[in-house]
Amino acid sequence: AQSVTQPDIHITVSEGASLELRCNYSYGATPYLFWYVQSPGQGLQLLLKYFSGDTLVQGIKGFEAEFKRSQSSFNLRKPSVHWSDAAEYYCAVVGNDYKLSFGAGTTVTVRA
Amino acid sequence: DGGITQSPKYLFRKEGQNVTLSCEQNLNHDAMYWYRQDPGQGLRLIYYSQIVNDFQKGDIAEGYSVSREKKESFPLTVTSAQKNPTAFYLCASSLPDRTHEQFFGPGTRLTVL
């Protein structure tokens, strides 16, 4: 069965600094990978997704992610963080049972 | 405007009572899902339905029930058998293609008093 690991539970970053969130997946075939963001008390919003093709994926709000098959990773990056980026971030993978498996999430705090 | 609606946003119930959470979508998606979210545990799948009149248990189905009588609707009932029902509940639906990208509703926070 597929699984996702997000090694960082909590990350604090200064406004204007760069951000990288790590995601490692376990899945035998070509994975479908997603990054979602959740503000407190809200639903999940899709940031970006990878299905195939170019391994560097651009998303909304200035985020990008790079798929590295050799490392089983799909890390999320943003060059310059804004205070509004403070939220919970989830990496997810679809397996051959067509269900999404989520990581435990990474909380991002932005300090002024 | 297409999307997923969940109601109510906040729900309170007394211990021992059943309660039903609503989920409606107008995206014409075949598949729908219910997740439970607890602090520090990410999202856990309760039930999912890939087609009308059919549904399957997810990872934590005990104490919950669902129905799928219409494509647009997938209500979740939290029964008195659910030991720790206080949580944030999210409904989602997915595209009818091989990627199964999921779209989420705004959630319902259930508190048992």
JSON list of C-alpha atoms in Angstrom, two decimals:
[
{"chain": "A", "resi": 1, "resn": "ALA", "atom": "CA", "xyz": [0.00, 0.00, 0.00]},
{"chain": "A", "resi": 2, "resn": "GLN", "atom": "CA", "xyz": [1.09, 3.55, -0.64]},
{"chain": "A", "resi": 3, "resn": "SER", "atom": "CA", "xyz": [2.19, 5.91, 2.14]},
{"chain": "A", "resi": 4, "resn": "VAL", "atom": "CA", "xyz": [3.49, 9.42, 2.64]},
{"chain": "A", "resi": 5, "resn": "THR", "atom": "CA", "xyz": [5.95, 10.78, 5.20]},
{"chain": "A", "resi": 6, "resn": "GLN", "atom": "CA", "xyz": [6.34, 14.43, 6.04]},
{"chain": "A", "resi": 7, "resn": "PRO", "atom": "CA", "xyz": [9.40, 14.52, 8.30]},
{"chain": "A", "resi": 8, "resn": "ASP", "atom": "CA", "xyz": [8.88, 18.05, 9.60]},
{"chain": "A", "resi": 9, "resn": "ILE", "atom": "CA", "xyz": [5.99, 18.52, 12.01]},
{"chain": "A", "resi": 10, "resn": "HIS", "atom": "CA", "xyz": [6.52, 22.27, 12.42]},
{"chain": "A", "resi": 11, "resn": "ILE", "atom": "CA", "xyz": [8.59, 24.82, 10.53]},
{"chain": "A", "resi": 12, "resn": "THR", "atom": "CA", "xyz": [9.07, 28.46, 11.45]},
{"chain": "A", "resi": 13, "resn": "VAL", "atom": "CA", "xyz": [10.27, 30.85, 8.77]},
{"chain": "A", "resi": 14, "resn": "SER", "atom": "CA", "xyz": [10.74, 34.60, 8.58]},
{"chain": "A", "resi": 15, "resn": "GLU", "atom": "CA", "xyz": [8.64, 36.61, 6.19]},
{"chain": "A", "resi": 16, "resn": "GLY", "atom": "CA", "xyz": [10.51, 37.00, 2.92]},
{"chain": "A", "resi": 17, "resn": "ALA", "atom": "CA", "xyz": [12.68, 33.94, 3.50]},
{"chain": "A", "resi": 18, "resn": "SER", "atom": "CA", "xyz": [12.52, 30.80, 1.41]},
{"chain": "A", "resi": 19, "resn": "LEU", "atom": "CA", "xyz": [10.53, 27.75, 2.44]},
{"chain": "A", "resi": 20, "resn": "GLU", "atom": "CA", "xyz": [10.98, 24.06, 1.69]},
{"chain": "A", "resi": 21, "resn": "LEU", "atom": "CA", "xyz": [8.66, 21.34, 2.94]},
{"chain": "A", "resi": 22, "resn": "ARG", "atom": "CA", "xyz": [9.73, 17.73, 2.59]},
{"chain": "A", "resi": 23, "resn": "CYS", "atom": "CA", "xyz": [7.60, 14.85, 1.40]},
{"chain": "A", "resi": 24, "resn": "ASN", "atom": "CA", "xyz": [8.65, 11.24, 0.86]},
{"chain": "A", "resi": 25, "resn": "TYR", "atom": "CA", "xyz": [6.31, 8.67, -0.62]},
{"chain": "A", "resi": 26, "resn": "SER", "atom": "CA", "xyz": [6.21, 4.94, -0.89]},
{"chain": "A", "resi": 27, "resn": "TYR", "atom": "CA", "xyz": [4.56, 3.52, -3.98]},
{"chain": "A", "resi": 28, "resn": "GLY", "atom": "CA", "xyz": [5.66, 0.97, -6.54]},
{"chain": "A", "resi": 29, "resn": "ALA", "atom": "CA", "xyz": [4.37, 2.47, -9.74]},
{"chain": "A", "resi": 30, "resn": "THR", "atom": "CA", "xyz": [4.34, 6.02, -11.12]},
{"chain": "A", "resi": 31, "resn": "PRO", "atom": "CA", "xyz": [2.65, 8.04, -8.40]},
{"chain": "A", "resi": 32, "resn": "TYR", "atom": "CA", "xyz": [0.08, 10.78, -8.65]},
{"chain": "A", "resi": 33, "resn": "LEU", "atom": "CA", "xyz": [1.22, 13.34, -6.07]},
{"chain": "A", "resi": 34, "resn": "PHE", "atom": "CA", "xyz": [-0.47, 16.36, -4.55]},
{"chain": "A", "resi": 35, "resn": "TRP", "atom": "CA", "xyz": [0.24, 19.19, -2.15]},
{"chain": "A", "resi": 36, "resn": "TYR", "atom": "CA", "xyz": [-2.70, 20.73, -0.29]},
{"chain": "A", "resi": 37, "resn": "VAL", "atom": "CA", "xyz": [-2.84, 23.70, 2.07]},
{"chain": "A", "resi": 38, "resn": "GLN", "atom": "CA", "xyz": [-5.28, 24.19, 4.94]},
{"chain": "A", "resi": 39, "resn": "SER", "atom": "CA", "xyz": [-5.91, 27.37, 6.89]},
{"chain": "A", "resi": 40, "resn": "PRO", "atom": "CA", "xyz": [-7.28, 26.95, 10.43]},
{"chain": "A", "resi": 41, "resn": "GLY", "atom": "CA", "xyz": [-10.89, 25.74, 10.46]},
{"chain": "A", "resi": 42, "resn": "GLN", "atom": "CA", "xyz": [-11.03, 25.51, 6.67]},
{"chain": "A", "resi": 43, "resn": "GLY", "atom": "CA", "xyz": [-11.07, 22.81, 4.03]},
{"chain": "A", "resi": 44, "resn": "LEU", "atom": "CA", "xyz": [-8.08, 21.77, 1.94]},
{"chain": "A", "resi": 45, "resn": "GLN", "atom": "CA", "xyz": [-7.04, 23.72, -1.14]},
{"chain": "A", "resi": 46, "resn": "LEU", "atom": "CA", "xyz": [-4.95, 22.15, -3.88]},
{"chain": "A", "resi": 47, "resn": "LEU", "atom": "CA", "xyz": [-1.59, 23.89, -4.37]},
{"chain": "A", "resi": 48, "resn": "LEU", "atom": "CA", "xyz": [-0.20, 21.71, -7.13]},
{"chain": "A", "resi": 49, "resn": "LYS", "atom": "CA", "xyz": [-0.11, 18.19, -8.50]},
{"chain": "A", "resi": 50, "resn": "TYR", "atom": "CA", "xyz": [2.19, 15.85, -10.39]},
{"chain": "A", "resi": 51, "resn": "PHE", "atom": "CA", "xyz": [0.96, 13.18, -12.76]},
{"chain": "A", "resi": 52, "resn": "SER", "atom": "CA", "xyz": [3.72, 12.81, -15.35]},
{"chain": "A", "resi": 53, "resn": "GLY", "atom": "CA", "xyz": [6.06, 14.81, -17.57]},
{"chain": "A", "resi": 54, "resn": "ASP", "atom": "CA", "xyz": [8.11, 17.73, -16.32]},
{"chain": "A", "resi": 55, "resn": "THR", "atom": "CA", "xyz": [9.35, 16.95, -12.81]},
{"chain": "A", "resi": 56, "resn": "LEU", "atom": "CA", "xyz": [9.23, 20.59, -11.71]},
{"chain": "A", "resi": 57, "resn": "VAL", "atom": "CA", "xyz": [5.63, 21.55, -11.15]},
{"chain": "A", "resi": 58, "resn": "GLN", "atom": "CA", "xyz": [4.32, 25.07, -10.69]},
{"chain": "A", "resi": 59, "resn": "GLY", "atom": "CA", "xyz": [1.32, 25.73, -8.51]},
{"chain": "A", "resi": 60, "resn": "ILE", "atom": "CA", "xyz": [-0.76, 28.54, -7.11]},
{"chain": "A", "resi": 61, "resn": "LYS", "atom": "CA", "xyz": [0.42, 31.24, -4.69]},
{"chain": "A", "resi": 62, "resn": "GLY", "atom": "CA", "xyz": [3.99, 31.06, -6.00]},
{"chain": "A", "resi": 63, "resn": "PHE", "atom": "CA", "xyz": [4.63, 27.47, -4.88]},
{"chain": "A", "resi": 64, "resn": "GLU", "atom": "CA", "xyz": [6.52, 24.84, -6.84]},
{"chain": "A", "resi": 65, "resn": "ALA", "atom": "CA", "xyz": [7.45, 21.22, -6.21]},
{"chain": "A", "resi": 66, "resn": "GLU", "atom": "CA", "xyz": [10.00, 18.87, -7.67]},
{"chain": "A", "resi": 67, "resn": "PHE", "atom": "CA", "xyz": [9.40, 15.18, -8.21]},
{"chain": "A", "resi": 68, "resn": "LYS", "atom": "CA", "xyz": [12.51, 13.05, -7.74]},
{"chain": "A", "resi": 69, "resn": "ARG", "atom": "CA", "xyz": [11.87, 9.41, -8.46]},
{"chain": "A", "resi": 70, "resn": "SER", "atom": "CA", "xyz": [15.34, 8.31, -7.31]},
{"chain": "A", "resi": 71, "resn": "GLN", "atom": "CA", "xyz": [14.70, 9.80, -3.87]},
{"chain": "A", "resi": 72, "resn": "SER", "atom": "CA", "xyz": [10.95, 9.06, -3.73]},
{"chain": "A", "resi": 73, "resn": "SER", "atom": "CA", "xyz": [10.45, 12.70, -2.87]},
{"chain": "A", "resi": 74, "resn": "PHE", "atom": "CA", "xyz": [8.10, 15.51, -3.83]},
{"chain": "A", "resi": 75, "resn": "ASN", "atom": "CA", "xyz": [9.32, 18.56, -1.91]},
{"chain": "A", "resi": 76, "resn": "LEU", "atom": "CA", "xyz": [7.41, 21.83, -1.92]},
{"chain": "A", "resi": 77, "resn": "ARG", "atom": "CA", "xyz": [9.21, 25.18, -2.20]},
{"chain": "A", "resi": 78, "resn": "LYS", "atom": "CA", "xyz": [8.48, 28.87, -2.19]},
{"chain": "A", "resi": 79, "resn": "PRO", "atom": "CA", "xyz": [11.23, 31.46, -2.78]},
{"chain": "A", "resi": 80, "resn": "SER", "atom": "CA", "xyz": [9.78, 34.21, -0.57]},
{"chain": "A", "resi": 81, "resn": "VAL", "atom": "CA", "xyz": [7.20, 33.52, 2.12]},
{"chain": "A", "resi": 82, "resn": "HIS", "atom": "CA", "xyz": [4.34, 35.89, 2.95]},
{"chain": "A", "resi": 83, "resn": "TRP", "atom": "CA", "xyz": [2.59, 36.05, 6.31]},
{"chain": "A", "resi": 84, "resn": "SER", "atom": "CA", "xyz": [-0.53, 34.62, 4.63]},
{"chain": "A", "resi": 85, "resn": "ASP", "atom": "CA", "xyz": [1.39, 31.38, 3.93]},
{"chain": "A", "resi": 86, "resn": "ALA", "atom": "CA", "xyz": [1.07, 30.40, 7.59]},
{"chain": "A", "resi": 87, "resn": "ALA", "atom": "CA", "xyz": [-1.02, 27.22, 7.43]},
{"chain": "A", "resi": 88, "resn": "GLU", "atom": "CA", "xyz": [-0.97, 23.43, 7.52]},
{"chain": "A", "resi": 89, "resn": "TYR", "atom": "CA", "xyz": [0.48, 21.71, 4.46]},
{"chain": "A", "resi": 90, "resn": "TYR", "atom": "CA", "xyz": [-0.31, 18.17, 3.39]},
{"chain": "A", "resi": 91, "resn": "CYS", "atom": "CA", "xyz": [1.39, 15.95, 0.85]},
{"chain": "A", "resi": 92, "resn": "ALA", "atom": "CA", "xyz": [-0.69, 13.12, -0.61]},
{"chain": "A", "resi": 93, "resn": "VAL", "atom": "CA", "xyz": [-0.35, 10.24, -3.04]},
{"chain": "A", "resi": 94, "resn": "VAL", "atom": "CA", "xyz": [-2.96, 8.25, -4.96]},
{"chain": "A", "resi": 95, "resn": "GLY", "atom": "CA", "xyz": [-2.40, 4.52, -4.99]},
{"chain": "A", "resi": 96, "resn": "ASN", "atom": "CA", "xyz": [-3.77, 1.79, -7.20]},
{"chain": "A", "resi": 97, "resn": "ASP", "atom": "CA", "xyz": [-6.84, 1.58, -4.97]},
{"chain": "A", "resi": 98, "resn": "TYR", "atom": "CA", "xyz": [-7.65, 5.14, -6.14]},
{"chain": "A", "resi": 99, "resn": "LYS", "atom": "CA", "xyz": [-7.60, 6.46, -2.57]},
{"chain": "A", "resi": 100, "resn": "LEU", "atom": "CA", "xyz": [-5.56, 9.39, -1.35]},
{"chain": "A", "resi": 101, "resn": "SER", "atom": "CA", "xyz": [-3.03, 8.71, 1.38]},
{"chain": "A", "resi": 102, "resn": "PHE", "atom": "CA", "xyz": [-2.03, 11.82, 3.31]},
{"chain": "A", "resi": 103, "resn": "GLY", "atom": "CA", "xyz": [1.04, 12.64, 5.30]},
{"chain": "A", "resi": 104, "resn": "ALA", "atom": "CA", "xyz": [0.59, 13.86, 8.86]},
{"chain": "A", "resi": 105, "resn": "GLY", "atom": "CA", "xyz": [1.06, 17.45, 7.74]},
{"chain": "A", "resi": 106, "resn": "THR", "atom": "CA", "xyz": [3.56, 20.24, 8.37]},
{"chain": "A", "resi": 107, "resn": "THR", "atom": "CA", "xyz": [2.57, 23.38, 10.26]},
{"chain": "A", "resi": 108, "resn": "VAL", "atom": "CA", "xyz": [4.20, 26.52, 8.90]},
{"chain": "A", "resi": 109, "resn": "THR", "atom": "CA", "xyz": [4.54, 29.55, 11.13]},
{"chain": "A", "resi": 110, "resn": "VAL", "atom": "CA", "xyz": [5.67, 32.85, 9.60]},
{"chain": "A", "resi": 111, "resn": "ARG", "atom": "CA", "xyz": [7.34, 35.38, 11.83]},
{"chain": "A", "resi": 112, "resn": "ALA", "atom": "CA", "xyz": [7.53, 39.07, 10.99]},
{"chain": "B", "resi": 1, "resn": "ASP", "atom": "CA", "xyz": [-20.32, 28.29, -9.10]},
{"chain": "B", "resi": 2, "resn": "GLY", "atom": "CA", "xyz": [-19.33, 24.63, -8.71]},
{"chain": "B", "resi": 3, "resn": "GLY", "atom": "CA", "xyz": [-18.16, 23.26, -5.44]},
{"chain": "B", "resi": 4, "resn": "ILE", "atom": "CA", "xyz": [-18.75, 21.22, -2.33]},
{"chain": "B", "resi": 5, "resn": "THR", "atom": "CA", "xyz": [-20.88, 22.44, 0.55]},
{"chain": "B", "resi": 6, "resn": "GLN", "atom": "CA", "xyz": [-20.93, 21.02, 4.05]},
{"chain": "B", "resi": 7, "resn": "SER", "atom": "CA", "xyz": [-23.42, 21.92, 6.70]},
{"chain": "B", "resi": 8, "resn": "PRO", "atom": "CA", "xyz": [-23.51, 22.91, 9.41]},
{"chain": "B", "resi": 9, "resn": "LYS", "atom": "CA", "xyz": [-20.10, 24.51, 10.00]},
{"chain": "B", "resi": 10, "resn": "TYR", "atom": "CA", "xyz": [-20.31, 23.80, 13.74]},
{"chain": "B", "resi": 11, "resn": "LEU", "atom": "CA", "xyz": [-22.33, 21.04, 15.34]},
{"chain": "B", "resi": 12, "resn": "PHE", "atom": "CA", "xyz": [-22.86, 20.16, 18.96]},
{"chain": "B", "resi": 13, "resn": "ARG", "atom": "CA", "xyz": [-24.39, 16.98, 20.22]},
{"chain": "B", "resi": 14, "resn": "LYS", "atom": "CA", "xyz": [-24.97, 15.30, 23.51]},
{"chain": "B", "resi": 15, "resn": "GLU", "atom": "CA", "xyz": [-23.26, 12.05, 24.25]},
{"chain": "B", "resi": 16, "resn": "GLY", "atom": "CA", "xyz": [-25.36, 9.09, 23.11]},
{"chain": "B", "resi": 17, "resn": "GLN", "atom": "CA", "xyz": [-27.09, 10.91, 20.26]},
{"chain": "B", "resi": 18, "resn": "ASN", "atom": "CA", "xyz": [-26.72, 10.22, 16.57]},
{"chain": "B", "resi": 19, "resn": "VAL", "atom": "CA", "xyz": [-25.97, 13.18, 14.30]},
{"chain": "B", "resi": 20, "resn": "THR", "atom": "CA", "xyz": [-25.89, 13.55, 10.51]},
{"chain": "B", "resi": 21, "resn": "LEU", "atom": "CA", "xyz": [-23.43, 15.73, 8.63]},
{"chain": "B", "resi": 22, "resn": "SER", "atom": "CA", "xyz": [-24.42, 16.98, 5.21]},
{"chain": "B", "resi": 23, "resn": "CYS", "atom": "CA", "xyz": [-22.24, 17.00, 2.09]},
{"chain": "B", "resi": 24, "resn": "GLU", "atom": "CA", "xyz": [-23.45, 18.19, -1.31]},
{"chain": "B", "resi": 25, "resn": "GLN", "atom": "CA", "xyz": [-21.51, 18.69, -4.55]},
{"chain": "B", "resi": 26, "resn": "ASN", "atom": "CA", "xyz": [-22.48, 20.14, -7.92]},
{"chain": "B", "resi": 27, "resn": "LEU", "atom": "CA", "xyz": [-19.26, 19.18, -9.69]},
{"chain": "B", "resi": 28, "resn": "ASN", "atom": "CA", "xyz": [-20.83, 16.11, -11.31]},
{"chain": "B", "resi": 29, "resn": "HIS", "atom": "CA", "xyz": [-18.20, 13.92, -9.63]},
{"chain": "B", "resi": 30, "resn": "ASP", "atom": "CA", "xyz": [-18.90, 10.23, -9.28]},
{"chain": "B", "resi": 31, "resn": "ALA", "atom": "CA", "xyz": [-16.73, 9.59, -6.24]},
{"chain": "B", "resi": 32, "resn": "MET", "atom": "CA", "xyz": [-17.18, 11.12, -2.81]},
{"chain": "B", "resi": 33, "resn": "TYR", "atom": "CA", "xyz": [-15.27, 10.72, 0.46]},
{"chain": "B", "resi": 34, "resn": "TRP", "atom": "CA", "xyz": [-15.49, 11.44, 4.16]},
{"chain": "B", "resi": 35, "resn": "TYR", "atom": "CA", "xyz": [-12.39, 12.15, 6.26]},
{"chain": "B", "resi": 36, "resn": "ARG", "atom": "CA", "xyz": [-11.85, 12.76, 9.91]},
{"chain": "B", "resi": 37, "resn": "GLN", "atom": "CA", "xyz": [-9.15, 15.16, 11.06]},
{"chain": "B", "resi": 38, "resn": "ASP", "atom": "CA", "xyz": [-7.64, 15.26, 14.54]},
{"chain": "B", "resi": 39, "resn": "PRO", "atom": "CA", "xyz": [-4.74, 17.44, 15.66]},
{"chain": "B", "resi": 40, "resn": "GLY", "atom": "CA", "xyz": [-1.40, 15.95, 14.68]},
{"chain": "B", "resi": 41, "resn": "GLN", "atom": "CA", "xyz": [-2.94, 13.00, 12.81]},
{"chain": "B", "resi": 42, "resn": "GLY", "atom": "CA", "xyz": [-3.61, 14.34, 9.35]},
{"chain": "B", "resi": 43, "resn": "LEU", "atom": "CA", "xyz": [-6.67, 13.05, 7.51]},
{"chain": "B", "resi": 44, "resn": "ARG", "atom": "CA", "xyz": [-8.10, 9.58, 7.96]},
{"chain": "B", "resi": 45, "resn": "LEU", "atom": "CA", "xyz": [-10.60, 8.07, 5.57]},
{"chain": "B", "resi": 46, "resn": "ILE", "atom": "CA", "xyz": [-13.95, 7.07, 7.07]},
{"chain": "B", "resi": 47, "resn": "TYR", "atom": "CA", "xyz": [-16.05, 6.01, 4.06]},
{"chain": "B", "resi": 48, "resn": "TYR", "atom": "CA", "xyz": [-16.00, 6.50, 0.32]},
{"chain": "B", "resi": 49, "resn": "SER", "atom": "CA", "xyz": [-18.39, 5.99, -2.54]},
{"chain": "B", "resi": 50, "resn": "GLN", "atom": "CA", "xyz": [-17.41, 5.59, -6.16]},
{"chain": "B", "resi": 51, "resn": "ILE", "atom": "CA", "xyz": [-20.94, 5.43, -7.53]},
{"chain": "B", "resi": 52, "resn": "VAL", "atom": "CA", "xyz": [-24.53, 5.97, -6.46]},
{"chain": "B", "resi": 53, "resn": "ASN", "atom": "CA", "xyz": [-25.97, 3.27, -4.18]},
{"chain": "B", "resi": 54, "resn": "ASP", "atom": "CA", "xyz": [-22.53, 1.88, -3.43]},
{"chain": "B", "resi": 55, "resn": "PHE", "atom": "CA", "xyz": [-19.97, 2.73, -0.74]},
{"chain": "B", "resi": 56, "resn": "GLN", "atom": "CA", "xyz": [-16.99, 1.17, 1.03]},
{"chain": "B", "resi": 57, "resn": "LYS", "atom": "CA", "xyz": [-15.46, 1.41, 4.46]},
{"chain": "B", "resi": 58, "resn": "GLY", "atom": "CA", "xyz": [-12.28, 3.37, 4.87]},
{"chain": "B", "resi": 59, "resn": "ASP", "atom": "CA", "xyz": [-9.68, 3.03, 7.58]},
{"chain": "B", "resi": 60, "resn": "ILE", "atom": "CA", "xyz": [-11.82, 4.16, 10.54]},
{"chain": "B", "resi": 61, "resn": "ALA", "atom": "CA", "xyz": [-15.45, 3.30, 9.66]},
{"chain": "B", "resi": 62, "resn": "GLU", "atom": "CA", "xyz": [-16.50, 1.97, 13.08]},
{"chain": "B", "resi": 63, "resn": "GLY", "atom": "CA", "xyz": [-19.22, 4.10, 14.64]},
{"chain": "B", "resi": 64, "resn": "TYR", "atom": "CA", "xyz": [-20.10, 5.81, 11.36]},
{"chain": "B", "resi": 65, "resn": "SER", "atom": "CA", "xyz": [-22.63, 5.17, 8.59]},
{"chain": "B", "resi": 66, "resn": "VAL", "atom": "CA", "xyz": [-23.28, 6.69, 5.17]},
{"chain": "B", "resi": 67, "resn": "SER", "atom": "CA", "xyz": [-25.74, 6.59, 2.31]},
{"chain": "B", "resi": 68, "resn": "ARG", "atom": "CA", "xyz": [-25.42, 7.51, -1.37]},
{"chain": "B", "resi": 69, "resn": "GLU", "atom": "CA", "xyz": [-28.90, 7.76, -2.83]},
{"chain": "B", "resi": 70, "resn": "LYS", "atom": "CA", "xyz": [-28.05, 10.66, -5.14]},
{"chain": "B", "resi": 71, "resn": "LYS", "atom": "CA", "xyz": [-24.90, 11.53, -7.04]},
{"chain": "B", "resi": 72, "resn": "GLU", "atom": "CA", "xyz": [-24.81, 14.99, -5.47]},
{"chain": "B", "resi": 73, "resn": "SER", "atom": "CA", "xyz": [-25.18, 13.95, -1.84]},
{"chain": "B", "resi": 74, "resn": "PHE", "atom": "CA", "xyz": [-23.17, 11.82, 0.59]},
{"chain": "B", "resi": 75, "resn": "PRO", "atom": "CA", "xyz": [-24.37, 12.33, 4.19]},
{"chain": "B", "resi": 76, "resn": "LEU", "atom": "CA", "xyz": [-22.39, 10.94, 7.11]},
{"chain": "B", "resi": 77, "resn": "THR", "atom": "CA", "xyz": [-24.06, 9.80, 10.34]},
{"chain": "B", "resi": 78, "resn": "VAL", "atom": "CA", "xyz": [-21.98, 9.74, 13.49]},
{"chain": "B", "resi": 79, "resn": "THR", "atom": "CA", "xyz": [-23.61, 7.18, 15.72]},
{"chain": "B", "resi": 80, "resn": "SER", "atom": "CA", "xyz": [-23.55, 6.80, 19.47]},
{"chain": "B", "resi": 81, "resn": "ALA", "atom": "CA", "xyz": [-21.21, 3.85, 18.93]},
{"chain": "B", "resi": 82, "resn": "GLN", "atom": "CA", "xyz": [-18.39, 6.19, 17.92]},
{"chain": "B", "resi": 83, "resn": "LYS", "atom": "CA", "xyz": [-16.23, 6.47, 21.04]},
{"chain": "B", "resi": 84, "resn": "ASN", "atom": "CA", "xyz": [-14.51, 9.79, 20.34]},
{"chain": "B", "resi": 85, "resn": "PRO", "atom": "CA", "xyz": [-16.62, 11.71, 17.83]},
{"chain": "B", "resi": 86, "resn": "THR", "atom": "CA", "xyz": [-15.31, 15.20, 18.57]},
{"chain": "B", "resi": 87, "resn": "ALA", "atom": "CA", "xyz": [-13.29, 16.11, 15.46]},
{"chain": "B", "resi": 88, "resn": "PHE", "atom": "CA", "xyz": [-13.21, 18.10, 12.25]},
{"chain": "B", "resi": 89, "resn": "TYR", "atom": "CA", "xyz": [-14.94, 16.28, 9.37]},
{"chain": "B", "resi": 90, "resn": "LEU", "atom": "CA", "xyz": [-14.11, 16.89, 5.74]},
{"chain": "B", "resi": 91, "resn": "CYS", "atom": "CA", "xyz": [-16.02, 15.79, 2.68]},
{"chain": "B", "resi": 92, "resn": "ALA", "atom": "CA", "xyz": [-14.40, 15.52, -0.75]},
{"chain": "B", "resi": 93, "resn": "SER", "atom": "CA", "xyz": [-15.24, 14.47, -4.28]},
{"chain": "B", "resi": 94, "resn": "SER", "atom": "CA", "xyz": [-13.00, 13.43, -7.12]},
{"chain": "B", "resi": 95, "resn": "LEU", "atom": "CA", "xyz": [-12.70, 13.71, -10.84]},
{"chain": "B", "resi": 96, "resn": "PRO", "atom": "CA", "xyz": [-13.92, 10.77, -12.89]},
{"chain": "B", "resi": 97, "resn": "ASP", "atom": "CA", "xyz": [-10.47, 10.11, -14.32]},
{"chain": "B", "resi": 98, "resn": "ARG", "atom": "CA", "xyz": [-7.42, 8.05, -13.45]},
{"chain": "B", "resi": 99, "resn": "THR", "atom": "CA", "xyz": [-5.78, 10.78, -11.37]},
{"chain": "B", "resi": 100, "resn": "HIS", "atom": "CA", "xyz": [-8.58, 10.92, -8.78]},
{"chain": "B", "resi": 101, "resn": "GLU", "atom": "CA", "xyz": [-7.70, 14.48, -7.81]},
{"chain": "B", "resi": 102, "resn": "GLN", "atom": "CA", "xyz": [-9.91, 15.36, -4.84]},
{"chain": "B", "resi": 103, "resn": "PHE", "atom": "CA", "xyz": [-11.77, 18.59, -4.11]},
{"chain": "B", "resi": 104, "resn": "PHE", "atom": "CA", "xyz": [-12.65, 19.39, -0.53]},
{"chain": "B", "resi": 105, "resn": "GLY", "atom": "CA", "xyz": [-15.54, 21.06, 1.25]},
{"chain": "B", "resi": 106, "resn": "PRO", "atom": "CA", "xyz": [-15.07, 23.61, 4.06]},
{"chain": "B", "resi": 107, "resn": "GLY", "atom": "CA", "xyz": [-15.57, 21.06, 6.84]},
{"chain": "B", "resi": 108, "resn": "THR", "atom": "CA", "xyz": [-17.84, 20.56, 9.85]},
{"chain": "B", "resi": 109, "resn": "ARG", "atom": "CA", "xyz": [-16.53, 20.74, 13.38]},
{"chain": "B", "resi": 110, "resn": "LEU", "atom": "CA", "xyz": [-18.42, 18.33, 15.62]},
{"chain": "B", "resi": 111, "resn": "THR", "atom": "CA", "xyz": [-18.24, 18.70, 19.37]},
{"chain": "B", "resi": 112, "resn": "VAL", "atom": "CA", "xyz": [-19.75, 16.19, 21.75]},
{"chain": "B", "resi": 113, "resn": "LEU", "atom": "CA", "xyz": [-20.82, 17.72, 25.04]}
]
